[in-house]
mmCIF file of C-alpha atoms in Angstrom:
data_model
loop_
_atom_site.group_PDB
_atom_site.id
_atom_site.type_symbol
_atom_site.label_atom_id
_atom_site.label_comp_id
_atom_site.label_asym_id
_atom_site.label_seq_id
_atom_site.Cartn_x
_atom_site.Cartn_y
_atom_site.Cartn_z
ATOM 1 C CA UNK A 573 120.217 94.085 111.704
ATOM 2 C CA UNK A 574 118.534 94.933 108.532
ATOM 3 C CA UNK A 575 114.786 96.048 109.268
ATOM 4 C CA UNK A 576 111.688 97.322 107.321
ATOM 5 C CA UNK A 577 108.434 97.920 109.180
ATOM 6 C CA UNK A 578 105.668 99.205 106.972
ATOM 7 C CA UNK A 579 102.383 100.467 108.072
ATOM 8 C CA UNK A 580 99.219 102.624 107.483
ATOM 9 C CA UNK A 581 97.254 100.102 106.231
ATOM 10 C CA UNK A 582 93.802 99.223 106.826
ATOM 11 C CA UNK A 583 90.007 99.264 105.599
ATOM 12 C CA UNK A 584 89.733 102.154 102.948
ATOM 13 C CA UNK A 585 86.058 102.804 100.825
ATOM 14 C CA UNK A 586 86.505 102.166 97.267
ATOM 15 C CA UNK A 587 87.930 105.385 96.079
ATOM 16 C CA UNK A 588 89.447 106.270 98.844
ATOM 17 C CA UNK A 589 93.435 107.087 99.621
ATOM 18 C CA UNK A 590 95.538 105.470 102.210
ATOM 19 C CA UNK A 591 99.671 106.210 102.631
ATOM 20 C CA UNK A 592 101.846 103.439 103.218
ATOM 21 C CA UNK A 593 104.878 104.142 105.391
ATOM 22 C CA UNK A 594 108.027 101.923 105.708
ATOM 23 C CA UNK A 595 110.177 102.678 107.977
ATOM 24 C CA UNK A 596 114.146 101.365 107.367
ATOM 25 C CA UNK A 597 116.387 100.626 109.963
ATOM 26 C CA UNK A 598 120.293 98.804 110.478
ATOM 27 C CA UNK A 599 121.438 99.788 107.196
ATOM 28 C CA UNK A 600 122.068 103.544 104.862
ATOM 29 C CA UNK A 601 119.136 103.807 103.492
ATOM 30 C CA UNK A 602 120.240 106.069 101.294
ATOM 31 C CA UNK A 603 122.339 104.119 99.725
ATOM 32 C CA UNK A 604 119.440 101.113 98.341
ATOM 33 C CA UNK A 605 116.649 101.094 95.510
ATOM 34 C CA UNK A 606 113.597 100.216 97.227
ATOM 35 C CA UNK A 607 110.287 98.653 95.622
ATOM 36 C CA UNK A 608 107.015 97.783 96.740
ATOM 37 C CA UNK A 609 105.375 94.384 96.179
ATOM 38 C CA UNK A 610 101.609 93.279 97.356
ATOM 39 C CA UNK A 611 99.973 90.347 97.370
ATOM 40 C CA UNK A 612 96.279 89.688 97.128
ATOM 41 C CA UNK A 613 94.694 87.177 99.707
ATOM 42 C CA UNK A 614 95.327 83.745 98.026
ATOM 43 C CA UNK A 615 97.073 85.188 95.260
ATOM 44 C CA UNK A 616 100.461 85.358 94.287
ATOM 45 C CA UNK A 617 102.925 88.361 93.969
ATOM 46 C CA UNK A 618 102.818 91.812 92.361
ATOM 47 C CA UNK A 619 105.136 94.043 91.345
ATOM 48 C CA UNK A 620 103.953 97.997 92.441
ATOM 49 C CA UNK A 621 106.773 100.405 92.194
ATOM 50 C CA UNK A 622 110.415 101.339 92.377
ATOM 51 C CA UNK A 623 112.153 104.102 93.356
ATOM 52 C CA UNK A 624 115.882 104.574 92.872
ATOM 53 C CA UNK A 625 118.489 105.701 95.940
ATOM 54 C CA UNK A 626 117.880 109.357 95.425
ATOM 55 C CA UNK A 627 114.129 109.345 94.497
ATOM 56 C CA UNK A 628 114.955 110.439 90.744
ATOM 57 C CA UNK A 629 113.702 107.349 88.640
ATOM 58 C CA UNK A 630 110.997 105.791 89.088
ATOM 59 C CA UNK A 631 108.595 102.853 87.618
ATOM 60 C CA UNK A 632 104.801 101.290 88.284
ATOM 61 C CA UNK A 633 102.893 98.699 87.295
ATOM 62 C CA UNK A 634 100.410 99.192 84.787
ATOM 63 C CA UNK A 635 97.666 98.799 87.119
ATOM 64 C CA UNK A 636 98.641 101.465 89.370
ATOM 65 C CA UNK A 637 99.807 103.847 87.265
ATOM 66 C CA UNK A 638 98.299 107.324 87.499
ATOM 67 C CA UNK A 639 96.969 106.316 91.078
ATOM 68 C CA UNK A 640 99.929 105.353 93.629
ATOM 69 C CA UNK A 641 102.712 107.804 93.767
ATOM 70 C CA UNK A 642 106.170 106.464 95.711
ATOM 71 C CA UNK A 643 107.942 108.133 97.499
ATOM 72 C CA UNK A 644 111.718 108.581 100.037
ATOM 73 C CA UNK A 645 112.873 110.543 102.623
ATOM 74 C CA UNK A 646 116.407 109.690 103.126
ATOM 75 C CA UNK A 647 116.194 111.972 105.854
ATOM 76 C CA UNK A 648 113.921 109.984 107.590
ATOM 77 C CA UNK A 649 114.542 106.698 106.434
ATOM 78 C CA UNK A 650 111.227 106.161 105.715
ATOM 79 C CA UNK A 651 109.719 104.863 101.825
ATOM 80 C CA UNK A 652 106.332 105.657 101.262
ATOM 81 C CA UNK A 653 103.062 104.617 98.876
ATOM 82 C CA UNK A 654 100.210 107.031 98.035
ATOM 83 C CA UNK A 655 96.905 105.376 97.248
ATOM 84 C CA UNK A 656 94.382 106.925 95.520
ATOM 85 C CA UNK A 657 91.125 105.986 93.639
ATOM 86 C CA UNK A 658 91.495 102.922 95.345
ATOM 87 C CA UNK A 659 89.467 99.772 93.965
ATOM 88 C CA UNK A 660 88.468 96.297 95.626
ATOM 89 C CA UNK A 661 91.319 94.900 93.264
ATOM 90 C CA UNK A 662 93.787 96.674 95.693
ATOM 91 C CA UNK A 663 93.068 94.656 98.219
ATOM 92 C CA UNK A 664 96.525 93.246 99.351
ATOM 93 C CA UNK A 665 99.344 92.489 101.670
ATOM 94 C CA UNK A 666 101.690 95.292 101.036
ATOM 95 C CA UNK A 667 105.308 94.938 100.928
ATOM 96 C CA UNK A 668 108.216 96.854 101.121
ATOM 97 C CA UNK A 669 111.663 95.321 99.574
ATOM 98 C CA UNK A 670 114.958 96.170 99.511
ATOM 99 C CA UNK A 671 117.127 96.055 96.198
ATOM 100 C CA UNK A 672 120.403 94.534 96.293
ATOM 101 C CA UNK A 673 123.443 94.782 93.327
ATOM 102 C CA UNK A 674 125.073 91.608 92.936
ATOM 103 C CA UNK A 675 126.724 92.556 90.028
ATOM 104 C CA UNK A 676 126.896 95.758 87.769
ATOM 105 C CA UNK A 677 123.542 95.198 86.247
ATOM 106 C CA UNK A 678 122.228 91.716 88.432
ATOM 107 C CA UNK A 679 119.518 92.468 91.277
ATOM 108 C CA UNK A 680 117.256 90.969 93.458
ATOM 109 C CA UNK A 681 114.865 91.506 96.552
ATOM 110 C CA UNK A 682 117.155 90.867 99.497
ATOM 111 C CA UNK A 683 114.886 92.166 102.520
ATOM 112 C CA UNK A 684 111.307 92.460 102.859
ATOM 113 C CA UNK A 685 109.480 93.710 105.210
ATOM 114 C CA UNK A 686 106.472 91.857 107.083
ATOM 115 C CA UNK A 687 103.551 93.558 105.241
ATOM 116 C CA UNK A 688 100.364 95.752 105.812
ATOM 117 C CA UNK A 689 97.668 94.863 104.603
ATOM 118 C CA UNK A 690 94.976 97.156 102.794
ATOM 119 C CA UNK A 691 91.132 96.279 102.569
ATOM 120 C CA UNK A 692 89.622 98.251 100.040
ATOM 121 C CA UNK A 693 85.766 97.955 100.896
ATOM 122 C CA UNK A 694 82.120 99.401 101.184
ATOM 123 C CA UNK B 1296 104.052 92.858 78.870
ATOM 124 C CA UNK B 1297 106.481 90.121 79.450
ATOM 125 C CA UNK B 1298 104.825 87.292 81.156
ATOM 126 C CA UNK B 1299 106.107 84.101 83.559
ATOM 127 C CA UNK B 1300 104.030 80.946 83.918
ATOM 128 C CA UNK B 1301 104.316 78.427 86.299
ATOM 129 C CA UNK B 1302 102.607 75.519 87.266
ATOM 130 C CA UNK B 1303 100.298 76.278 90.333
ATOM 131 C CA UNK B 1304 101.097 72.875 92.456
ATOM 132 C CA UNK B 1305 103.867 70.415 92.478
ATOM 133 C CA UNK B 1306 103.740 67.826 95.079
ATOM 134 C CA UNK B 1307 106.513 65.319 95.793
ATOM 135 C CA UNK B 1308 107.303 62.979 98.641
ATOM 136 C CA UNK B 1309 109.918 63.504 101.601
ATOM 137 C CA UNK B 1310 113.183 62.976 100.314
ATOM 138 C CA UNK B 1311 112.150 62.979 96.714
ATOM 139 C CA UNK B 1312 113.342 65.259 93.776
ATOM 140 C CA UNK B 1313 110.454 68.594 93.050
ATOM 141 C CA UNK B 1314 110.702 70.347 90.292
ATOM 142 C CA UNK B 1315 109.131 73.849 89.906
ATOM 143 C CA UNK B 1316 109.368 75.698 86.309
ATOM 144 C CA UNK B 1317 109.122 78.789 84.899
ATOM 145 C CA UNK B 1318 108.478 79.551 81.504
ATOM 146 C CA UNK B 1319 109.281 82.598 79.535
ATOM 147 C CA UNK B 1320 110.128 83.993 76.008
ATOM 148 C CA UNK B 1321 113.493 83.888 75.468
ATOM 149 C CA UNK B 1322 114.023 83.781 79.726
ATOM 150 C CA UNK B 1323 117.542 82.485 78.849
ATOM 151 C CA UNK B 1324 118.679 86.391 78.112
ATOM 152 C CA UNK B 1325 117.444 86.747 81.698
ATOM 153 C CA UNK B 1326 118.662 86.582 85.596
ATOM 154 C CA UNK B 1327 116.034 84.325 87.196
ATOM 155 C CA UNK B 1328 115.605 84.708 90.939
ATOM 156 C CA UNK B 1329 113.642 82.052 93.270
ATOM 157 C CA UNK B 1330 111.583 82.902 96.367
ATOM 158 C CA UNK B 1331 109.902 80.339 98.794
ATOM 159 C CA UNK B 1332 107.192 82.129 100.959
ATOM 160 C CA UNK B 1333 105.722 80.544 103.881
ATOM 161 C CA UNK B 1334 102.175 81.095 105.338
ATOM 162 C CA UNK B 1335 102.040 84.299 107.398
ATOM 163 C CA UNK B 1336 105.706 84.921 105.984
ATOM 164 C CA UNK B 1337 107.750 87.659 103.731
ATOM 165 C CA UNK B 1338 109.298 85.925 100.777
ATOM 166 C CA UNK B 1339 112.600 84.795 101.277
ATOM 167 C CA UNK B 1340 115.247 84.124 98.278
ATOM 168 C CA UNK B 1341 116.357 80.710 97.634
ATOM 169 C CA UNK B 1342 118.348 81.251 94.199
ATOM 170 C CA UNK B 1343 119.658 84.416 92.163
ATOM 171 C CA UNK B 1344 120.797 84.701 88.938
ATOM 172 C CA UNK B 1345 119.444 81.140 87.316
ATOM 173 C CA UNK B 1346 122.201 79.181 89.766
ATOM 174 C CA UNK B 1347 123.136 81.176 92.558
ATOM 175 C CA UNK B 1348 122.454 80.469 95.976
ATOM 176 C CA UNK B 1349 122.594 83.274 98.847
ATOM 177 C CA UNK B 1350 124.566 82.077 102.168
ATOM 178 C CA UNK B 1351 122.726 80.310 104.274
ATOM 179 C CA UNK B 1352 120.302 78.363 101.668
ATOM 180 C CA UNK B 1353 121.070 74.510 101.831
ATOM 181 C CA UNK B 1354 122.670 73.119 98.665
ATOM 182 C CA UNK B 1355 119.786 71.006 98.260
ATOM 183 C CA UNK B 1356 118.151 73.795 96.242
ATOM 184 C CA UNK B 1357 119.755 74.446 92.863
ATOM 185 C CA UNK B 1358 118.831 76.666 89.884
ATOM 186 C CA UNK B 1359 118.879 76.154 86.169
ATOM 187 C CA UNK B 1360 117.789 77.633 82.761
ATOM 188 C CA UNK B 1361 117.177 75.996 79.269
ATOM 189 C CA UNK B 1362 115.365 77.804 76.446
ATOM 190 C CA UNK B 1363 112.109 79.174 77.635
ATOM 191 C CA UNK B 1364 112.149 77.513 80.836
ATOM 192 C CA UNK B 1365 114.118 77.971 84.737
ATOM 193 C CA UNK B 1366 113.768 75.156 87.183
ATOM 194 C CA UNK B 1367 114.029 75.557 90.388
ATOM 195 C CA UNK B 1368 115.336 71.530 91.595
ATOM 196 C CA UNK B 1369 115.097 70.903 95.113
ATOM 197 C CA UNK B 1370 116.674 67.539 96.279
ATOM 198 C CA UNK B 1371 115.944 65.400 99.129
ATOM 199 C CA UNK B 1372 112.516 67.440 100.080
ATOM 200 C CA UNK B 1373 111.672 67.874 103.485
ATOM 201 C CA UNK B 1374 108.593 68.329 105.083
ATOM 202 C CA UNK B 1375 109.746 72.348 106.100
ATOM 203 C CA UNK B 1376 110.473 72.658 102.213
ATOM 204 C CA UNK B 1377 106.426 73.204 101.760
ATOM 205 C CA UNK B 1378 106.194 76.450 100.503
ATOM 206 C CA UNK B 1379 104.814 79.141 97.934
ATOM 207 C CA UNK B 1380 107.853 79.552 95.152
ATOM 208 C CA UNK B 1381 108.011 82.332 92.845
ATOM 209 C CA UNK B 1382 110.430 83.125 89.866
ATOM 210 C CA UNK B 1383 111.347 86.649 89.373
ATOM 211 C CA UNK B 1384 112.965 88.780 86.645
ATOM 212 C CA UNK B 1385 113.558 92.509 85.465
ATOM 213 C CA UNK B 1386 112.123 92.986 82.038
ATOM 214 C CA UNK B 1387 114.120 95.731 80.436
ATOM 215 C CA UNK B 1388 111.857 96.232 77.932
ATOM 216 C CA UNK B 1389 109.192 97.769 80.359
ATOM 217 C CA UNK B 1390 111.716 98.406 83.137
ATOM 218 C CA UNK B 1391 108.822 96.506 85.538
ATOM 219 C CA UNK B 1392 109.847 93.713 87.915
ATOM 220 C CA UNK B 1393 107.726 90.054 86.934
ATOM 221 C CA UNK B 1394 106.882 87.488 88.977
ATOM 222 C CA UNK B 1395 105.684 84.011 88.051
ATOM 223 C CA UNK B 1396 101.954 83.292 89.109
ATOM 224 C CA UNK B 1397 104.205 80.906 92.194
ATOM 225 C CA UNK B 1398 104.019 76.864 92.526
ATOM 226 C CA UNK B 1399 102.887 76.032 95.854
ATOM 227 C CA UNK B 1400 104.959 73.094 96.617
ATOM 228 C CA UNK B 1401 103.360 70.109 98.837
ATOM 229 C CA UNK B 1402 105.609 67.706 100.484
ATOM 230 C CA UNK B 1403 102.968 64.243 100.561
#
């Protein structure tokens, strides 16, 4: 069975860093794009990052850009999110998703995990 | 940036026809994927690529695409349909996943 368990969230000052973990389980990790997605309270979803199968591409949102670094180790089997010069805005329900090929260039978010959420406040 | 709107709240009786759009420029040249979220819940896909569904997603929901706009049609609406939906598509442009703002659907 196809598992993702994030965590390492919590209450962080503005400014502040926090690393998000998510740990994979019940399929090769190494073998899947991963992303992660957060969601504000009451508000919808966000796109944060990507990282391809061997960690060599990788995309952000605009609005985390120069602040969150992603990161793998297939090793492990473990995805990760490093927050810095973190801001109230970053408050969210943190998601990690699994990418899935349907076809040669088709893709969508096939598992997600349940979320850890991240209070950025003084 | 390449940008999805949807309406924010679509309500529709049990057993009724709901509607949810998504607009977008040119979304056509796109593969539009559908999630429903629950409260307290991960997002769960409902339809890939405009009309697809994944196993285990009742035929009652059904995808389509015309000009600017995907609709998600759910038929026959049940009360357990209530849900958050979001549309979802790669723009290739930025390389950046988009989601639609969602439609939170109410079954009256």
């Amino acid at each position: 069975e196809v598992q993702l368990v994030e965590s390492g969230g919590g209450l962080v000052q503005p400014g502040g860093s926090l690393r998000l973990s998510c740990a994979a389980s019940g399929f090769t990790f190494s073998s899947y794009e991963m992303n992660w997605v957060r969601q504000a309270p009451g508000k919808g979803l966000e796109w944060v990052s990507y990282i391809s199968s061997t960690g060599a591409t990788i995309y952000y949102a605009d609005s985390v850009k120069g602040r969150f670094t992603i990161s793998r180790d297939n090793a492990k089997n473990s995805l990760y999110l490093q927050m810095n010069s973190l801001r109230a805005e970053d408050t969210a329900v943190y998601y990690c998703a699994r990418k899935y090929y349907y076809d040669s260039s088709g893709s969508y978010f096939d598992y997600w995990g349940q979320g850890t959420l991240v209070t950025v406040s003084s | 940036s390449y940008v999805l709107t949807q309406p924010p709240s679509v309500s529709v009786a049990p057993g009724q026809t709901a509607r949810i759009t998504c607009g977008g420029n040119n979304i056509g040249s796109k593969s539009v994927h559908w999630y429903q979220q629950k409260p307290g819940q991960a997002p769960v896909l409902v339809v890939y690529d405009d009309t697809d569904r994944p196993s285990g997603i009742p035929e009652r929901f059904s995808g389509s695409t015309s000009g600017n706009t995907a609709t998600l049609t759910i038929s026959r609406v049940e009360a357990g349909d209530e849900a958050d939906y979001y549309c979802q598509v790669w723009d290739s442009s930025s390389d950046h996943v988009v989601f639609g703002g969602g439609t939170k659907l109410t079954v009256l």
